[in-house]
């Protein structure tokens, strides 16, 4: 399985459960992220919440220029809290060394999870991310 990860690292830390969002005080702190996994087998929007390691995942439909759509949508909705954006090509999701190299080429730590048959997502730290809340 191959795909493209559009990763946006934010300048905030938040908790969906506690309805809290705060500035990330420095680069050493864990950030929230917006991620789009775009692949032939399916597309996903992934949102991580740093304060409690919550994750929300949503399957999204197919569209032309989905990478551009993901970048534009994220910039439109999070323009004031974007730290950086990366477009990362993953050639083989079954090869952890290849995935790690893709993240390192983007200047990122190679911390990721592969949700079998669904998506790859980048983890801002080594903690476990799991769904703890359901969006309204």
Short mmCIF file of N, CA and C in Angstrom, two decimals:
data_model
loop_
_atom_site.label_atom_id
_atom_site.label_comp_id
_atom_site.label_asym_id
_atom_site.label_seq_id
_atom_site.Cartn_x
_atom_site.Cartn_y
_atom_site.Cartn_z
N UNK A 1 0.85 -1.18 0.00
CA UNK A 1 0.00 0.00 0.00
C UNK A 1 0.89 1.23 0.00
N UNK A 2 0.55 2.17 -0.84
CA UNK A 2 1.29 3.42 -0.92
C UNK A 2 0.32 4.58 -0.73
N UNK A 3 0.86 5.77 -0.46
CA UNK A 3 0.00 6.92 -0.31
C UNK A 3 0.79 8.18 -0.05
N UNK A 4 0.05 9.26 0.13
CA UNK A 4 0.62 10.56 0.41
C UNK A 4 0.03 11.06 1.71
N UNK A 5 0.89 11.52 2.60
CA UNK A 5 0.45 12.11 3.86
C UNK A 5 0.66 13.61 3.79
N UNK A 6 -0.43 14.36 3.91
CA UNK A 6 -0.35 15.82 4.00
C UNK A 6 -0.44 16.13 5.49
N UNK A 7 0.66 16.58 6.05
CA UNK A 7 0.79 16.79 7.49
C UNK A 7 0.91 18.27 7.80
N UNK A 8 0.03 18.74 8.67
CA UNK A 8 0.12 20.12 9.17
C UNK A 8 0.36 20.06 10.67
N UNK A 9 1.45 20.67 11.10
CA UNK A 9 1.78 20.76 12.51
C UNK A 9 1.32 22.14 12.99
N UNK A 10 0.57 22.15 14.08
CA UNK A 10 -0.02 23.39 14.58
C UNK A 10 0.80 24.00 15.71
N UNK A 11 0.52 25.24 16.03
CA UNK A 11 1.22 25.96 17.10
C UNK A 11 0.45 25.89 18.41
N UNK A 12 -0.55 25.02 18.47
CA UNK A 12 -1.38 24.90 19.67
C UNK A 12 -1.37 23.47 20.18
N UNK A 13 -1.79 23.34 21.44
CA UNK A 13 -2.05 22.06 22.08
C UNK A 13 -3.49 22.13 22.55
N UNK A 14 -4.23 21.05 22.36
CA UNK A 14 -5.62 21.11 22.78
C UNK A 14 -6.12 19.76 23.28
N UNK A 15 -7.32 19.82 23.85
CA UNK A 15 -8.06 18.63 24.26
C UNK A 15 -9.49 18.81 23.79
N UNK A 16 -9.96 17.91 22.96
CA UNK A 16 -11.35 17.97 22.51
C UNK A 16 -12.28 17.68 23.68
N UNK A 17 -11.92 16.71 24.51
CA UNK A 17 -12.75 16.34 25.65
C UNK A 17 -12.96 17.48 26.64
N UNK A 18 -11.89 18.20 26.92
CA UNK A 18 -11.95 19.27 27.92
C UNK A 18 -12.29 20.63 27.32
N UNK A 19 -12.41 20.68 25.97
CA UNK A 19 -12.70 21.93 25.27
C UNK A 19 -11.67 23.00 25.62
N UNK A 20 -10.39 22.62 25.53
CA UNK A 20 -9.28 23.50 25.86
C UNK A 20 -8.35 23.60 24.67
N UNK A 21 -7.91 24.81 24.37
CA UNK A 21 -6.86 25.02 23.38
C UNK A 21 -5.93 26.09 23.92
N UNK A 22 -4.63 25.80 23.87
CA UNK A 22 -3.66 26.75 24.38
C UNK A 22 -2.47 26.81 23.44
N UNK A 23 -1.77 27.93 23.45
CA UNK A 23 -0.55 28.01 22.63
C UNK A 23 0.46 26.97 23.10
N UNK A 24 1.17 26.43 22.16
CA UNK A 24 2.26 25.51 22.50
C UNK A 24 3.44 26.39 22.90
N UNK A 25 3.87 26.34 24.14
CA UNK A 25 4.84 27.31 24.64
C UNK A 25 6.21 27.27 23.96
N UNK A 26 6.63 26.13 23.47
CA UNK A 26 7.92 26.05 22.79
C UNK A 26 7.95 24.82 21.89
N UNK A 27 9.00 24.74 21.09
CA UNK A 27 9.13 23.65 20.13
C UNK A 27 9.21 22.27 20.78
N UNK A 28 9.61 22.23 22.05
CA UNK A 28 9.75 20.96 22.73
C UNK A 28 8.42 20.34 23.12
N UNK A 29 7.38 21.13 23.14
CA UNK A 29 6.06 20.64 23.54
C UNK A 29 5.38 19.96 22.38
N UNK A 30 4.48 19.05 22.69
CA UNK A 30 3.77 18.26 21.69
C UNK A 30 2.70 19.14 21.02
N UNK A 31 2.65 19.16 19.69
CA UNK A 31 1.64 19.96 18.98
C UNK A 31 0.42 19.14 18.57
N UNK A 32 -0.66 19.82 18.31
CA UNK A 32 -1.79 19.23 17.61
C UNK A 32 -1.40 19.10 16.14
N UNK A 33 -2.08 18.20 15.44
CA UNK A 33 -1.84 18.06 14.00
C UNK A 33 -3.16 17.88 13.25
N UNK A 34 -3.10 18.22 11.97
CA UNK A 34 -4.13 17.90 10.98
C UNK A 34 -3.40 17.09 9.92
N UNK A 35 -3.92 15.91 9.59
CA UNK A 35 -3.26 15.06 8.61
C UNK A 35 -4.29 14.52 7.63
N UNK A 36 -3.88 14.41 6.40
CA UNK A 36 -4.72 13.82 5.35
C UNK A 36 -3.93 12.68 4.73
N UNK A 37 -4.46 11.48 4.80
CA UNK A 37 -3.87 10.33 4.14
C UNK A 37 -4.61 10.13 2.83
N UNK A 38 -3.87 10.17 1.74
CA UNK A 38 -4.45 10.07 0.40
C UNK A 38 -3.84 8.85 -0.28
N UNK A 39 -4.69 7.86 -0.58
CA UNK A 39 -4.17 6.61 -1.13
C UNK A 39 -5.21 5.97 -2.04
N UNK A 40 -4.76 5.10 -2.94
CA UNK A 40 -5.70 4.43 -3.85
C UNK A 40 -6.80 3.65 -3.13
N UNK A 41 -6.51 3.11 -1.94
CA UNK A 41 -7.50 2.30 -1.23
C UNK A 41 -8.43 3.12 -0.33
N UNK A 42 -8.18 4.42 -0.20
CA UNK A 42 -9.05 5.26 0.62
C UNK A 42 -8.33 6.48 1.14
N UNK A 43 -9.12 7.49 1.46
CA UNK A 43 -8.58 8.76 1.93
C UNK A 43 -9.14 9.05 3.32
N UNK A 44 -8.30 9.64 4.16
CA UNK A 44 -8.66 9.88 5.55
C UNK A 44 -8.20 11.25 5.99
N UNK A 45 -8.99 11.89 6.83
CA UNK A 45 -8.58 13.10 7.54
C UNK A 45 -8.37 12.68 9.00
N UNK A 46 -7.21 13.04 9.53
CA UNK A 46 -6.81 12.62 10.87
C UNK A 46 -6.48 13.87 11.68
N UNK A 47 -7.05 13.98 12.85
CA UNK A 47 -6.80 15.14 13.73
C UNK A 47 -6.29 14.61 15.05
N UNK A 48 -5.11 15.06 15.48
CA UNK A 48 -4.59 14.66 16.78
C UNK A 48 -4.68 15.83 17.76
N UNK A 49 -4.96 15.51 19.00
CA UNK A 49 -5.09 16.49 20.08
C UNK A 49 -4.00 16.19 21.11
N UNK A 50 -3.07 17.11 21.27
CA UNK A 50 -1.84 16.86 22.02
C UNK A 50 -2.03 16.65 23.51
N UNK A 51 -2.94 17.39 24.14
CA UNK A 51 -3.02 17.36 25.59
C UNK A 51 -3.44 16.01 26.15
N UNK A 52 -4.27 15.27 25.40
CA UNK A 52 -4.70 13.97 25.91
C UNK A 52 -4.46 12.83 24.91
N UNK A 53 -3.72 13.10 23.84
CA UNK A 53 -3.38 12.11 22.83
C UNK A 53 -4.62 11.46 22.21
N UNK A 54 -5.63 12.28 22.05
CA UNK A 54 -6.87 11.88 21.40
C UNK A 54 -6.65 11.94 19.88
N UNK A 55 -7.39 11.14 19.15
CA UNK A 55 -7.31 11.16 17.69
C UNK A 55 -8.71 10.99 17.12
N UNK A 56 -9.01 11.79 16.10
CA UNK A 56 -10.26 11.66 15.36
C UNK A 56 -9.90 11.32 13.92
N UNK A 57 -10.51 10.28 13.39
CA UNK A 57 -10.27 9.88 12.01
C UNK A 57 -11.59 9.87 11.25
N UNK A 58 -11.53 10.35 10.01
CA UNK A 58 -12.73 10.42 9.17
C UNK A 58 -12.37 9.99 7.75
N UNK A 59 -13.06 9.00 7.25
CA UNK A 59 -12.88 8.63 5.85
C UNK A 59 -13.45 9.75 4.99
N UNK A 60 -12.74 10.09 3.94
CA UNK A 60 -13.20 11.12 3.01
C UNK A 60 -13.25 10.54 1.61
N UNK A 61 -14.10 11.11 0.80
CA UNK A 61 -14.27 10.62 -0.56
C UNK A 61 -13.11 10.95 -1.47
N UNK A 62 -13.20 10.47 -2.67
CA UNK A 62 -12.18 10.74 -3.67
C UNK A 62 -12.49 12.05 -4.38
N UNK A 63 -11.43 12.77 -4.74
CA UNK A 63 -11.58 14.02 -5.48
C UNK A 63 -10.30 14.25 -6.27
N UNK A 64 -10.43 14.94 -7.38
CA UNK A 64 -9.24 15.34 -8.12
C UNK A 64 -8.45 16.32 -7.26
N UNK A 65 -7.15 16.25 -7.36
CA UNK A 65 -6.26 17.18 -6.65
C UNK A 65 -6.51 17.19 -5.14
N UNK A 66 -6.63 16.03 -4.53
CA UNK A 66 -6.92 15.96 -3.10
C UNK A 66 -5.78 16.53 -2.25
N UNK A 67 -4.55 16.42 -2.70
CA UNK A 67 -3.44 17.02 -1.96
C UNK A 67 -3.63 18.52 -1.89
N UNK A 68 -3.92 19.14 -3.01
CA UNK A 68 -4.17 20.59 -3.06
C UNK A 68 -5.38 20.96 -2.20
N UNK A 69 -6.43 20.17 -2.28
CA UNK A 69 -7.63 20.41 -1.47
C UNK A 69 -7.31 20.33 0.02
N UNK A 70 -6.52 19.34 0.41
CA UNK A 70 -6.14 19.18 1.83
C UNK A 70 -5.34 20.39 2.31
N UNK A 71 -4.36 20.83 1.52
CA UNK A 71 -3.56 21.99 1.89
C UNK A 71 -4.42 23.25 1.98
N UNK A 72 -5.27 23.45 0.99
CA UNK A 72 -6.12 24.65 0.95
C UNK A 72 -7.12 24.65 2.10
N UNK A 73 -7.77 23.51 2.34
CA UNK A 73 -8.75 23.42 3.42
C UNK A 73 -8.11 23.67 4.78
N UNK A 74 -6.95 23.09 5.00
CA UNK A 74 -6.26 23.28 6.27
C UNK A 74 -5.82 24.72 6.44
N UNK A 75 -5.28 25.32 5.40
CA UNK A 75 -4.86 26.73 5.48
C UNK A 75 -6.06 27.64 5.75
N UNK A 76 -7.19 27.35 5.11
CA UNK A 76 -8.39 28.16 5.30
C UNK A 76 -8.90 28.09 6.75
N UNK A 77 -8.88 26.90 7.34
CA UNK A 77 -9.46 26.71 8.66
C UNK A 77 -8.49 26.89 9.82
N UNK A 78 -7.20 26.80 9.56
CA UNK A 78 -6.21 26.85 10.65
C UNK A 78 -5.09 27.85 10.36
N UNK A 79 -5.30 28.78 9.45
CA UNK A 79 -4.24 29.67 8.98
C UNK A 79 -3.48 30.37 10.11
N UNK A 80 -4.15 30.68 11.19
CA UNK A 80 -3.52 31.46 12.26
C UNK A 80 -2.74 30.60 13.25
N UNK A 81 -2.82 29.28 13.12
CA UNK A 81 -2.11 28.39 14.06
C UNK A 81 -1.27 27.33 13.34
N UNK A 82 -0.93 27.57 12.09
CA UNK A 82 -0.09 26.62 11.35
C UNK A 82 1.38 26.91 11.64
N UNK A 83 2.07 25.88 12.08
CA UNK A 83 3.52 25.98 12.28
C UNK A 83 4.25 25.57 11.00
N UNK A 84 3.87 24.41 10.44
CA UNK A 84 4.49 23.94 9.20
C UNK A 84 3.58 22.94 8.51
N UNK A 85 3.84 22.77 7.21
CA UNK A 85 3.10 21.79 6.42
C UNK A 85 4.09 20.96 5.62
N UNK A 86 3.78 19.67 5.49
CA UNK A 86 4.65 18.74 4.77
C UNK A 86 3.79 17.82 3.90
N UNK A 87 4.28 17.53 2.72
CA UNK A 87 3.67 16.52 1.85
C UNK A 87 4.68 15.38 1.75
N UNK A 88 4.29 14.23 2.29
CA UNK A 88 5.21 13.10 2.43
C UNK A 88 4.70 11.92 1.61
N UNK A 89 5.51 11.49 0.68
CA UNK A 89 5.18 10.35 -0.17
C UNK A 89 5.65 9.07 0.52
N UNK A 90 4.76 8.12 0.68
CA UNK A 90 5.08 6.82 1.27
C UNK A 90 4.93 5.78 0.17
N UNK A 91 6.02 5.13 -0.20
CA UNK A 91 5.97 4.21 -1.33
C UNK A 91 5.51 2.80 -0.94
N UNK A 92 5.76 2.41 0.32
CA UNK A 92 5.35 1.07 0.75
C UNK A 92 5.08 1.08 2.24
N UNK A 93 3.82 1.00 2.62
CA UNK A 93 3.42 1.06 4.03
C UNK A 93 3.84 -0.17 4.82
N UNK A 94 4.22 -1.21 4.14
CA UNK A 94 4.65 -2.43 4.85
C UNK A 94 6.14 -2.38 5.21
N UNK A 95 6.85 -1.38 4.71
CA UNK A 95 8.29 -1.27 4.92
C UNK A 95 8.58 -0.11 5.88
N UNK A 96 8.78 -0.44 7.16
CA UNK A 96 8.99 0.60 8.18
C UNK A 96 10.23 1.44 7.90
N UNK A 97 11.27 0.86 7.35
CA UNK A 97 12.49 1.61 7.04
C UNK A 97 12.21 2.65 5.96
N UNK A 98 11.42 2.29 4.97
CA UNK A 98 11.06 3.21 3.90
C UNK A 98 10.21 4.36 4.44
N UNK A 99 9.26 4.03 5.32
CA UNK A 99 8.41 5.06 5.92
C UNK A 99 9.28 5.99 6.78
N UNK A 100 10.15 5.43 7.59
CA UNK A 100 11.04 6.24 8.43
C UNK A 100 11.88 7.19 7.58
N UNK A 101 12.42 6.68 6.49
CA UNK A 101 13.23 7.52 5.60
C UNK A 101 12.41 8.66 5.01
N UNK A 102 11.16 8.40 4.68
CA UNK A 102 10.28 9.45 4.14
C UNK A 102 10.09 10.58 5.15
N UNK A 103 9.89 10.23 6.42
CA UNK A 103 9.73 11.26 7.45
C UNK A 103 11.04 12.01 7.69
N UNK A 104 12.14 11.29 7.72
CA UNK A 104 13.44 11.96 7.94
C UNK A 104 13.76 12.93 6.80
N UNK A 105 13.42 12.56 5.56
CA UNK A 105 13.64 13.47 4.43
C UNK A 105 12.85 14.76 4.60
N UNK A 106 11.72 14.67 5.28
CA UNK A 106 10.90 15.87 5.54
C UNK A 106 11.38 16.63 6.77
N UNK A 107 12.45 16.15 7.41
CA UNK A 107 12.98 16.82 8.59
C UNK A 107 12.22 16.50 9.87
N UNK A 108 11.52 15.35 9.88
CA UNK A 108 10.69 14.97 11.02
C UNK A 108 11.21 13.69 11.68
N UNK A 109 10.93 13.56 12.95
CA UNK A 109 11.22 12.31 13.65
C UNK A 109 10.35 11.22 13.02
N UNK A 110 10.90 10.03 12.92
CA UNK A 110 10.18 8.91 12.30
C UNK A 110 9.29 8.22 13.33
N UNK A 111 8.27 8.95 13.79
CA UNK A 111 7.28 8.40 14.72
C UNK A 111 5.97 8.31 13.97
N UNK A 112 5.48 7.11 13.79
CA UNK A 112 4.27 6.94 13.00
C UNK A 112 3.56 5.66 13.42
N UNK A 113 2.31 5.59 13.01
CA UNK A 113 1.54 4.35 13.16
C UNK A 113 0.92 4.03 11.82
N UNK A 114 0.79 2.76 11.57
CA UNK A 114 0.14 2.26 10.37
C UNK A 114 -1.13 1.55 10.81
N UNK A 115 -2.27 2.13 10.51
CA UNK A 115 -3.56 1.49 10.79
C UNK A 115 -3.85 0.58 9.60
N UNK A 116 -3.61 -0.68 9.77
CA UNK A 116 -3.68 -1.68 8.69
C UNK A 116 -4.90 -1.48 7.79
N UNK A 117 -4.62 -1.32 6.49
CA UNK A 117 -5.68 -1.21 5.51
C UNK A 117 -6.37 0.14 5.47
N UNK A 118 -5.91 1.08 6.33
CA UNK A 118 -6.57 2.39 6.36
C UNK A 118 -5.59 3.53 6.08
N UNK A 119 -4.65 3.78 6.98
CA UNK A 119 -3.79 4.96 6.81
C UNK A 119 -2.51 4.85 7.62
N UNK A 120 -1.58 5.74 7.28
CA UNK A 120 -0.39 6.00 8.07
C UNK A 120 -0.57 7.38 8.66
N UNK A 121 -0.22 7.56 9.93
CA UNK A 121 -0.22 8.91 10.47
C UNK A 121 1.02 9.15 11.31
N UNK A 122 1.44 10.42 11.35
CA UNK A 122 2.61 10.83 12.09
C UNK A 122 2.23 11.14 13.53
N UNK A 123 3.06 10.70 14.47
CA UNK A 123 2.83 10.96 15.89
C UNK A 123 3.82 12.03 16.35
N UNK A 124 3.33 13.09 16.96
CA UNK A 124 4.22 14.15 17.44
C UNK A 124 5.14 13.71 18.58
N UNK A 125 4.80 12.62 19.25
CA UNK A 125 5.64 12.09 20.31
C UNK A 125 5.49 10.57 20.33
N UNK A 126 6.09 9.94 21.31
CA UNK A 126 6.07 8.47 21.35
C UNK A 126 4.88 7.89 22.11
N UNK A 127 3.96 8.71 22.53
CA UNK A 127 2.80 8.23 23.27
C UNK A 127 1.82 7.51 22.34
N UNK A 128 0.92 6.76 22.95
CA UNK A 128 -0.13 6.07 22.20
C UNK A 128 -1.28 7.04 21.94
N UNK A 129 -1.69 7.14 20.69
CA UNK A 129 -2.85 7.96 20.31
C UNK A 129 -4.03 7.03 20.09
N UNK A 130 -5.16 7.36 20.69
CA UNK A 130 -6.35 6.55 20.52
C UNK A 130 -7.58 7.44 20.66
N UNK A 131 -8.68 7.02 20.05
CA UNK A 131 -9.92 7.79 20.08
C UNK A 131 -10.49 7.80 21.49
N UNK A 132 -10.67 9.01 22.01
CA UNK A 132 -11.21 9.18 23.36
C UNK A 132 -12.50 9.99 23.37
N UNK A 133 -12.81 10.62 22.26
CA UNK A 133 -14.00 11.47 22.19
C UNK A 133 -14.60 11.35 20.80
N UNK A 134 -15.82 11.77 20.68
CA UNK A 134 -16.54 11.74 19.41
C UNK A 134 -16.94 13.16 19.05
N UNK A 135 -16.53 13.64 17.87
CA UNK A 135 -16.89 15.01 17.48
C UNK A 135 -18.41 15.17 17.38
N UNK A 136 -18.86 16.37 17.68
CA UNK A 136 -20.29 16.69 17.56
C UNK A 136 -20.72 16.73 16.13
#
